Backbone as JSON, one array per atom type, in Angstrom:
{
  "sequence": "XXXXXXXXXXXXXXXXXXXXXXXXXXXXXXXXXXXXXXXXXXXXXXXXXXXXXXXXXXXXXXXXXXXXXXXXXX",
  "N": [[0.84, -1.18, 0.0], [0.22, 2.16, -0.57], [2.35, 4.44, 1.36], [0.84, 7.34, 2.54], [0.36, 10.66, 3.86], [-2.86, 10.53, 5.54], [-5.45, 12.12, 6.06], [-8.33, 11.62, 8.96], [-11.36, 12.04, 10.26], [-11.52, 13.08, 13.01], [-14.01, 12.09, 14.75], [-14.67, 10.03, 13.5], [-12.43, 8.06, 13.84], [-12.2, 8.19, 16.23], [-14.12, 6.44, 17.42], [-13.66, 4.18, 16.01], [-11.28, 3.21, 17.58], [-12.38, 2.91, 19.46], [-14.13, 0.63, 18.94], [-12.12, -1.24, 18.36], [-11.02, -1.23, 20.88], [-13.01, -2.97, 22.27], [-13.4, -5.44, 21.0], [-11.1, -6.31, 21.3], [-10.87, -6.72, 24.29], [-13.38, -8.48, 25.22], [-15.0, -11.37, 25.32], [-15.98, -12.57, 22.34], [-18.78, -14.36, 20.53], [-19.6, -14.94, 18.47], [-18.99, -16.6, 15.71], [-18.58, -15.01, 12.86], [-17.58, -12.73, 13.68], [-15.45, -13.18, 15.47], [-12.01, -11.54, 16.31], [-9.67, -10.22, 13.8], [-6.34, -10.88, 12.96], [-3.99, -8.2, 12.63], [-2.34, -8.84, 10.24], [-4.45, -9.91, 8.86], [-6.03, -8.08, 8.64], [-4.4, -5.88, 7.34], [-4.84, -6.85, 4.12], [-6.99, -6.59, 3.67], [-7.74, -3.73, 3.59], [-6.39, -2.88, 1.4], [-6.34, -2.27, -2.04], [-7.75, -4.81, -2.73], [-10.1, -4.96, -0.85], [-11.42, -3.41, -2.06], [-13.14, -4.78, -4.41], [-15.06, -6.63, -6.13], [-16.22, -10.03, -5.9], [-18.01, -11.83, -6.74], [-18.78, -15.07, -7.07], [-16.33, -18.28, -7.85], [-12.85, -18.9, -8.54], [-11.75, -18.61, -11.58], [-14.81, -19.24, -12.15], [-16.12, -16.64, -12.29], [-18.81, -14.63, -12.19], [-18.31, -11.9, -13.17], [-15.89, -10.14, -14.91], [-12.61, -9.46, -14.93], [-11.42, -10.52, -12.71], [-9.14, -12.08, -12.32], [-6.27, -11.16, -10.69], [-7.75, -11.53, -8.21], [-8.84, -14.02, -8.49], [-6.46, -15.69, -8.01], [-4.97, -14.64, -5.98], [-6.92, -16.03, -3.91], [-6.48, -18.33, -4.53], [-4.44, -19.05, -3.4]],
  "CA": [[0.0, 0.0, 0.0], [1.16, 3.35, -0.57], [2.73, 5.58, 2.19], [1.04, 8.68, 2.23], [-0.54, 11.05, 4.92], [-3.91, 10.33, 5.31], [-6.51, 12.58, 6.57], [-9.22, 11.04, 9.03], [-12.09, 12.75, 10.85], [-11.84, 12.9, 14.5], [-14.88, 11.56, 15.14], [-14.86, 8.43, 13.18], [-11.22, 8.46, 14.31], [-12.73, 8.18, 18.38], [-15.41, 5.38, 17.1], [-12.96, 2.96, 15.37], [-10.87, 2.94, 18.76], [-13.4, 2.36, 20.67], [-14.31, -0.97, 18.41], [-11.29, -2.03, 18.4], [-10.87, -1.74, 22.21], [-14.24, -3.79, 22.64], [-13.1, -6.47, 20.66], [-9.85, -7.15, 22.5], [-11.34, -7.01, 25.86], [-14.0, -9.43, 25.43], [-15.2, -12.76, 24.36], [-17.37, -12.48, 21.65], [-19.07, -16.1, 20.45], [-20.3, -14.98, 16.92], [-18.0, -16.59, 14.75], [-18.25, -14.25, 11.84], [-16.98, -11.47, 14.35], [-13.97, -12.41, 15.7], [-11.07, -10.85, 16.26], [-9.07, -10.86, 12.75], [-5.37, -10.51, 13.07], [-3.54, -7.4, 11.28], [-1.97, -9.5, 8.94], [-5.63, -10.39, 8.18], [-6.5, -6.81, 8.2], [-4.33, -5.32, 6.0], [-4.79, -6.88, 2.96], [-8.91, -6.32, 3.15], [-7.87, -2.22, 3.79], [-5.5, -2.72, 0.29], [-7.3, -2.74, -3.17], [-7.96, -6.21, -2.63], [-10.83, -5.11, 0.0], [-12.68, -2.93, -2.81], [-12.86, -5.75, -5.66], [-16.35, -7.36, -5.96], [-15.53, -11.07, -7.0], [-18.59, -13.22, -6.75], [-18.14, -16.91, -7.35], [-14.96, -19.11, -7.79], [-11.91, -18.74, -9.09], [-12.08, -18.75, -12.92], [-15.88, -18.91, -12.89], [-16.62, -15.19, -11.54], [-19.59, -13.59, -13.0], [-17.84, -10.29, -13.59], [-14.37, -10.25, -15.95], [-11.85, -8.04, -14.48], [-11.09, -10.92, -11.45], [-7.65, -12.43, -12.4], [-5.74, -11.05, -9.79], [-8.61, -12.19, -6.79], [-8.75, -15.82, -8.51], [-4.95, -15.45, -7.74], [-5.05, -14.54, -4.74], [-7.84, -17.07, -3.33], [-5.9, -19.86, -4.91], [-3.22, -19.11, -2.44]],
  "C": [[0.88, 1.24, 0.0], [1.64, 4.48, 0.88], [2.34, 6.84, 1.79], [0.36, 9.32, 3.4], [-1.87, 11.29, 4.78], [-5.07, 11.18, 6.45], [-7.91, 11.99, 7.4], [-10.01, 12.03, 9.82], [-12.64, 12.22, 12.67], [-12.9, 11.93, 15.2], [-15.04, 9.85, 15.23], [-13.55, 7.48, 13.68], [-11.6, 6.95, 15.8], [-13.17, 6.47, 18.31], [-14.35, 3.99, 16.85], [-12.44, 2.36, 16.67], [-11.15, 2.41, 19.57], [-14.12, 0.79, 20.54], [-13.62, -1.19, 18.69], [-10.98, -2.51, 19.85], [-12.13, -3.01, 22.44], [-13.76, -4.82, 22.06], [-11.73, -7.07, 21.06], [-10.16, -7.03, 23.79], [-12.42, -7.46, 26.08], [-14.27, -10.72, 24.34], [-16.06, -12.65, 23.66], [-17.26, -14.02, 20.92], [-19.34, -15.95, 19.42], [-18.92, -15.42, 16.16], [-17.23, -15.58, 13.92], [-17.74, -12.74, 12.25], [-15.57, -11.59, 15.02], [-12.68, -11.98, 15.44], [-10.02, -11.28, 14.95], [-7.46, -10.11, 13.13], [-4.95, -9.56, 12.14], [-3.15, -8.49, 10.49], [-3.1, -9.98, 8.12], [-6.4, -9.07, 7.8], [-6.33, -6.28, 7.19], [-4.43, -5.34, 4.87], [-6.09, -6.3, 2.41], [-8.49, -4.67, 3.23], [-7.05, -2.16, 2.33], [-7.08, -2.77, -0.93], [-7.95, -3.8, -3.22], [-9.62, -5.92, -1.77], [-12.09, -4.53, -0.85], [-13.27, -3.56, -3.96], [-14.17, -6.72, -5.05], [-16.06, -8.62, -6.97], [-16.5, -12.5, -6.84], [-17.97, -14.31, -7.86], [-16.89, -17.32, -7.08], [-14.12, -18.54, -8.75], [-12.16, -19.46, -10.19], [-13.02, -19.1, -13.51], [-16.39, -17.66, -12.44], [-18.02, -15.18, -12.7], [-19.67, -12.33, -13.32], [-16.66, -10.82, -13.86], [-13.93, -9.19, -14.88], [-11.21, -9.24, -12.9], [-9.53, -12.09, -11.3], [-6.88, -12.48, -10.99], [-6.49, -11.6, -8.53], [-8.44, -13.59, -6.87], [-7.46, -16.17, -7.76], [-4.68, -15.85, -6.33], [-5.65, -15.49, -3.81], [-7.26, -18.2, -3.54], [-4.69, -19.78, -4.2], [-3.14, -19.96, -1.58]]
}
């Protein structure tokens, strides 16, 4: 990802923090919620996170998904 200085708004800023604390100081039981490690973070905050790639690898129903098939077949 690129290094650059990134502008955020205080507010939403406060909010994020405040998730993030909640989810390292308790147990949450929902599967599909917990805690994902950075290394699991950053790639979904990279281009990779804005890329709509229904289906499988090399049957998508949108062209343009090369690089995701790629990726998933990792």
């Amino acid at each position: 990802m690129p290094k650059k200085q990134i502008r955020t708004d205080y507010a939403i800023t406060h909010l994020i923090a405040r998730e993030e604390h909640r989810q390292r100081e308790t147990l949450d039981l929902i599967p599909s919620e917990n805690w994902a490690s950075l290394a699991v973070r950053m790639p979904l905050a990279s281009v990779l996170g804005h890329k709509y790639s229904e289906g499988y690898p090399g049957a998508r129903y949108y062209p343009g998904n090369a690089v995701i098939d790629d990726v998933e077949r990792l």
